[in-house]
Amino acid sequence: MDLLRVEAISKNFGGVAAISNFSMVQPYNTISAIIGPNGAGKTTTFNMISGVQTVDTGKIFLEDVEITKLPSHKIQRFGVSRTFQNIRLIEGLSVIDNVKLSYTSRLTYTMFEEFIHSPRVRKNETVLEDIAMEYLEFFDLSKYAKSKPKSLSYGLQRRLELARALMNEPKLLLLDEPAAGLNPAETRELMGTIQKIQEQKNLSIIIVEHHMDLVMKICSIIHVIDFGKKIAEGTPQEIIKNKAVLQAYLGDMGGEIC
Amino acid sequence: MFYFFANVLETTLMYTIFVLSVYLLSGLTGFFSLGHGAFITIGAYTAGLATLRFGLPIWLAFILAIVMGLVGGLIIGVPTLKLRRDYFLLITFGFGEMVRALLLWTSQLTGGAMGMAGIPYAAELPLIAISVVVVLFIIANLKRSSFGRTCISIRDDELAAQAMGINVYAHKIKVFLLSAAIASYGGALLAFNMTFIEPNLFDWLESARLIVIIFVGGINSVTGALVTALFYYSFGELFRFANVWRDVILAVLVILVIIFRSQGLFGNFELSPKWIKSLFNRRKSPKRGA
Ligand SMILES: Nc1ncnc2c1ncn2[C@@H]1O[C@H](COP(=O)(O)OP(=O)(O)OP(=O)(O)O)[C@@H](O)[C@H]1O
Ligand SMILES: [Mg+2]
């Protein structure tokens, strides 16, 4: 059994095929990547897997359970977490409350207990605070716990999104361009962090990324899409030599692959 | 004189309950209802009908008012809370007008435009004051745990909230029902306090005012909603002759707040035991701050 199986999914936007017949398999404990030029359909693919957008045709399975038509909150509860290409933190919540948010569905107290802030609520909240703090510490964010996300630098906001995505202990983590907007040093650090997360948490990660060096170093499988179609799949070594890939990239991104 | 002040206080506190009910929906969750007055009217008329026409005891009238508020909330909330917020606003507006029309139309039962007089005077200051405290207590508690965090996440970014495992639609319904229930309870209080009600009890402008008060106080602060409501409504009652001026002041405040303090007068501030303690500590050791 594989963790994730995507079978020929497609999505059209008013006649434009954002992605068509895309299939992939994601095993347990693996880091893989989806790469492709701008507008290739990478984010759309993530949106469909995470239930943020509906699937036009095709099927998606998580541990052999079909999740194709499930809304995103259910998919998250099944253990699929994600980050967003354009960071989407909740501005009205503090840094630590943002992290707590993705644990909401696991809290066991009811609304009626919240009315009176019952001992059970208090206990749950204390435990939650501790767990959230651990995640913040892991990402070196604990000193910003009470600040608002807006006051953080871009790189720190990306890390916060990562902490939030991990908070519900996912089996599968989808990272949409986690290194976008980071400088080379931050990018290198992020690579290390991603690897460390994968090893420590025993989870599987799919990364959408433009930074080829990042992808080549830490991913074991790479899927390449161009104009909504998959053009190659293989190990980094295979992909580097692939003619179709080179062509797609030389077309608009030139040297970045070298 | 005492009666006059007691009366001012009663009215102010009842309107404060309405403001607090709207705080949940508009302040915390970011949904604007121009028909919130309908729930107040529903509560008031349920209370009136239950006691006058059906001879039910007061306590049962209160419960029925809450139940009717919940029913109304379900009827309006279930189909509309999936829609965009602007449609929600329009539909709640329509709902408010509909309830008014319905009351006029069923005049045999409700007295129509003549209203309903002779409702027992059963809501005096102590009951109203306790009600405010209880509502305040519940809302402040909700705000500081998961319920409140979820509301804020929905207000700021529904898509992200849902991707974080939150059933956005279900939570919106919870918020709306709770808000409707509090408003209709407040409506019942109003009926039992004023002893006379009529269909224009609470029109859409009055509903809009509730929202404006929350924005002036600050959407992130229950304290802000409370203080602004107390101030605004007591001013209106104390200086009846200058009633128009309170809206002028409110309007000026709105403009000033929007320009200079978009997070509202109170921002993120909440009055809490901790804050009061820290105030005393500061007094005791003045050098610490320097
Ligand atoms: N909501 C939408 N409505 C209409 N068209 C869309 C929508 N979302 C994406 N598209 C189109 O679908 C195509 C694929 O978009 P997508 O965002 O998946 O690309 P991407 O590979 O993530 O690109 P990038 O590297 O720029 O992030 C693009 O042509 C885009 O314009
Ligand atoms: Mg993208």
XYZ file of C-alpha atoms and ligand atoms in Angstrom:
580
model
C 0.000 0.000 0.000
C 1.248 3.440 -0.871
C 0.560 6.533 1.165
C -0.877 8.543 -1.698
C -2.076 7.451 -5.093
C -3.185 10.012 -7.648
C -4.947 8.573 -10.683
C -5.240 10.688 -13.813
C -6.611 13.861 -12.234
C -7.562 16.835 -14.400
C -8.708 20.364 -13.793
C -9.998 22.921 -16.276
C -10.532 26.607 -15.734
C -12.994 27.780 -18.341
C -11.478 25.732 -21.132
C -7.877 26.147 -19.979
C -6.495 22.818 -18.839
C -4.518 23.722 -15.725
C -3.556 20.080 -15.319
C -4.642 17.008 -17.251
C -4.329 13.301 -16.550
C -1.792 13.710 -13.831
C -0.894 10.531 -11.945
C 1.632 9.872 -9.230
C 2.370 7.576 -6.331
C 3.866 8.753 -3.078
C 5.343 5.988 -0.857
C 5.750 6.317 2.912
C 8.819 8.076 4.308
C 9.875 9.741 1.097
C 10.618 13.246 -0.043
C 9.606 13.829 -3.632
C 9.139 16.877 -5.781
C 6.829 18.264 -8.410
C 8.649 20.703 -10.637
C 7.751 22.607 -13.752
C 7.809 26.096 -15.265
C 5.465 28.888 -14.131
C 1.816 28.084 -14.721
C 2.541 24.397 -15.303
C -0.218 23.352 -12.898
C 1.736 22.493 -9.746
C -0.320 24.509 -7.292
C -3.524 23.274 -8.890
C -2.341 19.706 -8.301
C -1.686 20.463 -4.627
C -5.049 22.160 -4.322
C -6.790 19.061 -5.603
C -4.887 16.674 -3.364
C -5.613 18.809 -0.307
C -9.257 19.303 -1.267
C -8.975 23.049 -1.626
C -10.181 22.744 -5.213
C -12.485 20.079 -6.627
C -11.239 17.458 -9.068
C -12.825 17.486 -12.543
C -11.919 13.907 -13.442
C -9.673 11.277 -11.890
C -9.265 9.859 -8.414
C -7.105 10.407 -5.350
C -6.473 7.780 -2.673
C -4.855 8.155 0.723
C -3.811 4.788 2.122
C -6.274 3.184 -0.313
C -9.163 5.294 0.956
C -10.655 7.510 -1.703
C -10.468 11.186 -0.772
C -11.269 12.667 -4.178
C -14.491 14.396 -3.182
C -13.715 15.190 0.431
C -13.597 18.810 1.599
C -10.214 20.066 2.713
C -10.930 19.976 6.448
C -11.627 16.241 6.259
C -8.496 15.599 4.241
C -6.471 17.491 6.817
C -7.990 15.317 9.542
C -6.915 12.238 7.583
C -3.343 13.456 7.907
C -2.563 15.637 4.918
C -1.131 19.046 5.799
C -0.005 21.797 3.500
C 1.604 25.187 3.229
C 0.695 27.852 0.696
C 2.717 29.445 -2.078
C 1.540 32.890 -0.964
C 1.738 32.475 2.776
C -1.717 32.291 4.332
C -1.356 32.879 8.043
C -4.258 34.159 10.115
C -3.390 37.796 10.769
C -5.878 38.177 13.600
C -4.293 35.375 15.616
C -0.984 35.429 17.427
C 1.881 33.257 16.216
C 1.161 30.532 18.761
C -2.584 30.622 18.103
C -1.893 30.095 14.411
C -0.071 26.913 15.313
C -2.846 25.796 17.665
C -5.389 26.242 14.910
C -4.470 23.131 12.977
C -4.952 21.038 16.127
C -8.553 22.215 16.543
C -10.206 19.040 15.285
C -8.332 16.966 17.875
C -9.514 18.895 20.890
C -12.071 16.931 22.834
C -13.951 19.604 24.751
C -17.355 20.839 23.602
C -18.680 24.324 23.062
C -20.780 24.054 26.208
C -17.694 23.386 28.283
C -16.130 26.440 26.703
C -19.062 28.570 27.918
C -17.818 28.202 31.476
C -14.162 27.521 30.682
C -14.468 24.215 32.523
C -11.481 22.447 34.107
C -11.355 20.139 31.095
C -11.070 23.118 28.755
C -8.375 24.586 30.947
C -6.438 21.328 30.972
C -6.773 20.822 27.223
C -5.662 24.380 26.595
C -2.605 24.006 28.801
C -1.564 20.836 27.013
C -2.216 22.470 23.651
C -0.129 25.474 24.657
C 2.763 23.153 25.527
C 2.578 21.214 22.268
C 2.340 24.402 20.210
C 5.303 25.822 22.097
C 7.348 22.722 21.283
C 6.718 23.250 17.598
C 7.614 26.911 17.866
C 10.815 25.986 19.646
C 11.670 23.444 16.975
C 11.466 26.244 14.419
C 13.157 28.774 16.676
C 10.036 30.903 16.848
C 9.203 30.698 20.538
C 10.206 34.250 21.292
C 7.577 35.496 18.834
C 4.786 33.353 20.318
C 2.648 36.317 21.331
C 3.351 38.522 18.297
C 1.189 38.784 15.228
C 2.418 36.990 12.084
C 2.647 40.303 10.207
C 5.480 41.421 12.444
C 7.651 38.479 11.347
C 10.076 38.529 8.453
C 9.187 36.615 5.329
C 11.481 33.732 6.177
C 10.048 33.425 9.675
C 6.515 33.469 8.312
C 7.399 30.552 6.054
C 8.741 28.679 9.066
C 5.587 29.455 11.002
C 3.473 27.991 8.214
C 5.607 24.880 8.401
C 5.142 24.650 12.169
C 1.402 25.037 11.752
C 1.292 22.331 9.094
C 3.174 19.906 11.343
C 1.104 20.566 14.438
C -1.538 17.973 13.528
C 1.122 15.284 13.011
C 0.412 14.663 9.330
C 1.362 11.561 7.372
C 1.762 13.605 4.250
C 3.075 17.138 4.019
C 2.609 19.263 0.907
C 4.984 22.215 0.617
C 4.195 24.734 -2.115
C 7.422 26.581 -2.939
C 8.736 26.685 0.639
C 11.900 28.475 -0.434
C 10.212 31.229 -2.448
C 11.502 34.591 -1.279
C 14.251 33.143 0.894
C 17.907 34.048 0.476
C 20.465 31.303 -0.290
C 21.482 30.891 3.355
C 17.875 30.596 4.482
C 17.199 28.160 1.660
C 20.069 25.927 2.735
C 18.848 25.999 6.300
C 15.345 25.128 5.135
C 16.642 22.106 3.237
C 18.216 20.822 6.416
C 15.034 21.465 8.346
C 12.886 19.614 5.827
C 15.178 16.610 5.946
C 15.243 16.680 9.718
C 11.450 16.815 9.872
C 11.147 13.884 7.516
C 13.476 11.743 9.573
C 12.158 12.709 12.991
C 8.470 12.578 12.213
C 8.527 9.648 9.834
C 6.369 11.401 7.345
C 6.230 11.755 3.608
C 6.770 15.103 1.912
C 5.977 16.427 -1.551
C 7.662 19.687 -2.475
C 6.784 22.046 -5.287
C 9.879 24.088 -5.914
C 11.789 26.186 -8.410
C 15.134 25.982 -6.592
C 16.627 23.044 -8.447
C 19.567 22.559 -6.111
C 17.174 22.096 -3.202
C 15.100 19.582 -5.098
C 18.077 17.645 -6.436
C 19.691 17.260 -3.034
C 16.820 16.152 -0.866
C 14.246 14.495 -3.134
C 14.344 10.872 -4.178
C 11.665 11.092 -6.865
C 10.921 14.033 -9.124
C 7.788 14.547 -11.224
C 8.095 17.113 -13.976
C 5.047 18.837 -15.455
C 4.803 21.332 -18.258
C 1.643 22.993 -19.594
C -0.502 20.777 -17.389
C 1.006 17.505 -18.554
C 3.490 15.235 -16.880
C 6.581 15.001 -19.057
C 8.944 13.013 -16.870
C 9.346 11.119 -13.619
C 12.477 9.693 -12.045
C 15.382 10.119 -9.695
C 17.277 13.410 -9.768
C 20.038 11.781 -11.858
C 17.531 10.586 -14.436
C 15.744 13.910 -14.573
C 18.936 15.879 -15.137
C 19.622 13.869 -18.269
C 16.058 13.907 -19.569
C 15.755 15.722 -22.936
C 12.089 16.711 -22.575
C 12.800 18.264 -19.203
C 15.766 20.222 -20.467
C 13.702 21.527 -23.327
C 10.824 22.600 -21.095
C 13.190 24.408 -18.808
C 15.481 25.922 -21.403
C 12.343 27.324 -22.973
C 11.596 29.685 -20.141
C 13.831 29.204 -17.157
C 17.111 28.646 -18.894
C 20.072 27.962 -16.758
C 18.405 27.320 -13.450
C 18.565 23.583 -13.939
C 22.326 23.452 -14.484
C -35.092 60.282 39.961
C -33.946 56.858 41.012
C -36.488 55.319 38.661
C -35.209 57.402 35.818
C -31.640 56.207 36.307
C -32.722 52.631 36.847
C -34.643 52.877 33.617
C -31.653 54.273 31.730
C -29.497 51.514 33.085
C -31.996 48.809 32.178
C -32.319 49.990 28.596
C -28.580 50.430 28.236
C -27.872 46.957 29.559
C -30.437 45.311 27.301
C -28.947 46.998 24.254
C -25.554 45.884 25.487
C -26.778 42.297 25.265
C -27.706 42.921 21.631
C -24.297 44.394 20.926
C -22.624 41.394 22.535
C -24.693 38.983 20.445
C -23.594 40.794 17.309
C -20.006 40.843 18.553
C -19.843 37.068 18.108
C -21.118 37.198 14.552
C -19.649 40.429 13.185
C -16.684 41.205 15.413
C -15.216 37.764 15.874
C -16.400 35.985 12.743
C -16.741 38.830 10.238
C -20.334 38.303 9.118
C -22.624 41.301 8.881
C -26.317 40.881 9.404
C -28.710 43.753 8.750
C -31.499 41.561 9.989
C -30.244 40.874 13.456
C -33.065 42.979 14.793
C -35.385 40.277 13.489
C -34.121 37.894 16.150
C -34.701 40.514 18.813
C -38.206 41.021 17.471
C -38.797 37.274 17.335
C -37.713 36.950 20.962
C -39.865 39.859 22.057
C -42.967 38.635 20.265
C -42.514 35.055 21.399
C -42.361 36.320 24.960
C -45.378 38.552 24.444
C -47.472 35.909 22.735
C -46.533 33.191 25.184
C -47.618 35.178 28.203
C -50.490 37.256 26.834
C -52.138 34.896 24.379
C -51.216 31.516 25.779
C -50.886 32.334 29.443
C -47.582 30.547 29.832
C -45.270 31.265 32.766
C -42.451 33.765 32.328
C -39.609 31.268 32.552
C -41.166 29.160 29.803
C -41.605 32.287 27.678
C -37.867 32.924 27.951
C -37.061 29.391 26.871
C -39.523 29.575 23.984
C -37.976 32.874 22.887
C -34.556 31.244 22.717
C -35.982 28.245 20.854
C -37.722 30.473 18.310
C -34.498 32.432 17.840
C -32.680 29.181 17.154
C -35.358 28.083 14.678
C -35.157 31.417 12.864
C -31.361 31.139 12.895
C -31.508 27.705 11.312
C -33.962 28.785 8.618
C -31.785 31.724 7.610
C -28.361 30.351 8.473
C -28.384 26.959 6.803
C -29.015 28.170 3.247
C -27.070 31.453 3.463
C -23.923 30.769 5.445
C -22.390 28.958 2.484
C -22.802 32.058 0.360
C -20.471 34.983 0.030
C -20.656 37.530 2.810
C -22.275 40.229 0.691
C -25.150 37.896 -0.179
C -25.454 36.970 3.455
C -25.826 40.632 4.325
C -28.553 41.142 1.723
C -30.491 38.060 2.701
C -30.449 38.893 6.393
C -31.689 42.349 5.445
C -34.573 40.707 3.583
C -35.230 38.423 6.530
C -35.578 41.401 8.867
C -38.129 43.035 6.606
C -39.932 39.725 6.189
C -40.368 39.256 9.919
C -41.756 42.768 10.189
C -44.203 42.166 7.351
C -45.247 38.877 8.901
C -46.059 40.562 12.212
C -48.189 43.159 10.456
C -49.901 40.510 8.421
C -50.841 38.294 11.340
C -52.413 41.198 13.204
C -55.135 38.989 14.691
C -52.506 37.328 16.780
C -49.870 40.016 17.117
C -51.906 43.186 17.112
C -50.260 44.252 13.851
C -49.115 47.850 13.655
C -50.887 48.602 16.943
C -48.374 46.426 18.681
C -48.905 44.439 21.801
C -49.509 46.064 25.157
C -49.899 44.769 28.650
C -47.069 42.269 28.679
C -46.219 41.477 32.304
C -43.409 43.561 33.736
C -41.052 40.775 34.666
C -37.569 41.945 33.683
C -36.251 44.312 36.285
C -32.773 45.623 36.764
C -31.308 42.667 38.707
C -32.392 40.110 36.100
C -31.111 42.285 33.267
C -27.809 42.941 35.012
C -27.279 39.253 35.716
C -28.109 38.462 32.087
C -25.461 40.873 30.833
C -22.885 39.367 33.156
C -23.720 35.825 32.063
C -23.645 36.685 28.347
C -20.388 38.558 28.808
C -18.910 35.656 30.739
C -19.867 33.161 28.030
C -18.576 35.275 25.152
C -15.305 36.116 26.880
C -14.788 32.407 27.605
C -15.554 31.392 24.042
C -13.147 33.993 22.751
C -10.195 32.714 24.739
C -10.409 29.075 23.680
C -10.769 27.105 20.484
C -14.156 28.553 19.570
C -12.792 32.078 19.380
C -9.639 31.123 17.503
C -11.783 29.340 14.965
C -14.030 32.386 14.554
C -11.061 34.647 13.925
C -9.534 32.241 11.427
C -12.813 32.181 9.502
C -13.005 35.952 9.593
C -9.492 36.339 8.207
C -9.146 33.487 5.711
C -11.829 30.847 5.246
C -9.781 28.826 2.798
C -6.782 28.600 5.089
C -9.016 27.819 8.066
C -10.599 24.937 6.211
C -7.203 23.646 5.129
C -6.252 23.618 8.822
C -9.010 21.089 9.505
C -11.793 23.439 10.458
C -15.318 22.713 9.312
C -15.967 26.313 8.382
C -19.639 25.955 7.487
C -20.506 24.057 10.672
C -18.727 26.615 12.796
C -20.464 29.510 11.069
C -23.800 27.891 11.837
C -22.817 27.462 15.493
C -21.842 31.126 15.729
C -24.990 32.313 14.001
C -27.295 30.197 16.164
C -25.613 31.310 19.343
C -25.818 34.915 18.265
C -29.479 34.513 17.315
C -30.270 32.809 20.625
C -28.670 35.591 22.662
C -30.444 38.237 20.611
C -33.861 36.611 21.058
C -33.251 36.152 24.751
C -32.455 39.859 24.877
C -35.613 40.512 22.878
C -37.661 38.653 25.477
C -36.038 40.750 28.207
C -36.969 43.849 26.243
C -40.602 42.762 25.987
C -40.818 41.982 29.688
C -39.175 45.273 30.540
C -41.029 47.652 28.231
C -44.351 45.731 28.448
C -45.219 47.128 25.046
C -43.823 45.945 21.714
C -44.515 46.728 18.091
C -43.200 45.447 14.742
C -40.801 48.388 14.282
C -39.117 47.589 17.560
C -35.793 47.013 15.933
C -35.356 47.945 12.285
C -32.364 47.372 10.029
C -30.833 50.728 10.914
C -30.788 49.715 14.525
C -29.119 46.450 13.459
C -26.533 48.390 11.491
C -25.855 50.519 14.557
C -24.951 47.398 16.531
C -22.290 46.569 13.947
C -20.934 50.113 13.901
C -20.589 50.102 17.693
C -18.534 46.925 17.478
C -16.208 48.425 14.910
C -15.708 51.553 16.964
C -14.925 49.464 20.051
C -12.616 47.170 18.098
C -13.435 43.793 16.568
C -10.799 42.038 18.647
C -12.019 43.301 21.983
C -15.139 42.223 23.890
C -14.232 44.953 26.356
C -14.379 47.454 23.510
C -17.848 46.309 22.463
C -19.030 46.446 26.068
C -17.663 49.882 26.899
C -18.745 51.465 23.619
C -22.235 50.012 23.959
C -22.598 51.184 27.573
C -21.415 54.626 26.655
C -23.447 55.030 23.487
C -26.787 53.809 24.808
C -26.592 55.457 28.215
C -25.711 58.735 26.514
C -28.762 58.392 24.307
C -31.021 57.680 27.251
C -29.601 60.288 29.616
C -29.684 63.085 27.085
C -32.877 62.241 25.283
C -33.242 65.866 24.130
C -29.856 65.609 22.415
C -30.544 62.192 20.986
C -29.429 63.127 17.469
C -26.082 64.194 18.842
C -25.187 60.709 19.896
C -25.383 59.584 16.288
C -23.336 62.570 15.250
C -20.712 61.660 17.836
C -20.841 58.034 16.733
C -20.417 59.060 13.096
C -17.451 61.278 13.908
C -15.953 58.493 16.001
C -16.371 56.052 13.130
C -14.523 58.364 10.770
C -11.752 59.030 13.279
C -11.392 55.344 14.075
C -11.230 54.357 10.425
C -8.570 56.957 9.710
C -6.440 56.787 12.843
C -7.119 53.513 14.559
C -8.389 50.870 12.186
C -8.264 48.217 14.898
C -10.917 50.114 16.895
C -10.663 52.152 20.088
C -9.674 49.173 22.194
C -7.542 47.254 19.699
C -6.617 43.905 21.203
C -7.145 45.053 24.758
C -9.202 42.906 27.137
C -10.029 43.775 30.689
C -8.917 40.769 32.726
C -8.006 40.011 36.326
C -4.412 39.750 35.182
C -4.446 43.238 33.707
C -5.955 44.711 36.867
C -3.281 42.977 38.943
C -0.530 44.329 36.732
C -1.972 47.800 37.214
C -1.542 47.476 40.960
C 1.923 46.071 40.627
C 2.938 49.014 38.507
C 1.644 51.380 41.154
C 3.629 49.648 43.853
C 6.953 49.794 42.079
C 6.974 52.897 39.931
C 10.715 52.782 39.309
C 10.508 49.506 37.439
C 9.057 51.054 34.341
C 11.595 53.863 34.105
N -8.600 29.790 -10.005
C -8.143 29.823 -11.269
N -8.900 30.323 -12.269
C -8.471 30.341 -13.527
N -7.281 29.895 -13.920
C -6.455 29.376 -12.995
C -6.839 29.312 -11.621
N -5.835 28.752 -10.910
C -4.867 28.482 -11.807
N -5.236 28.847 -13.047
C -4.437 28.667 -14.265
O -4.041 27.325 -14.311
C -2.702 27.210 -14.723
C -1.878 26.471 -13.693
O -1.778 27.264 -12.528
P -0.954 26.829 -11.247
O -1.144 27.888 -10.231
O -1.340 25.465 -10.874
O 0.525 26.848 -11.769
P 1.889 26.623 -10.983
O 2.578 25.501 -11.628
O 1.651 26.518 -9.537
O 2.656 27.967 -11.313
P 3.667 28.834 -10.427
O 5.004 28.250 -10.582
O 3.573 30.190 -11.049
O 3.158 28.807 -9.050
C -2.207 28.617 -15.001
O -2.338 28.864 -16.384
C -3.156 29.479 -14.223
O -3.319 30.715 -14.859
Mg 2.115 27.595 -7.915
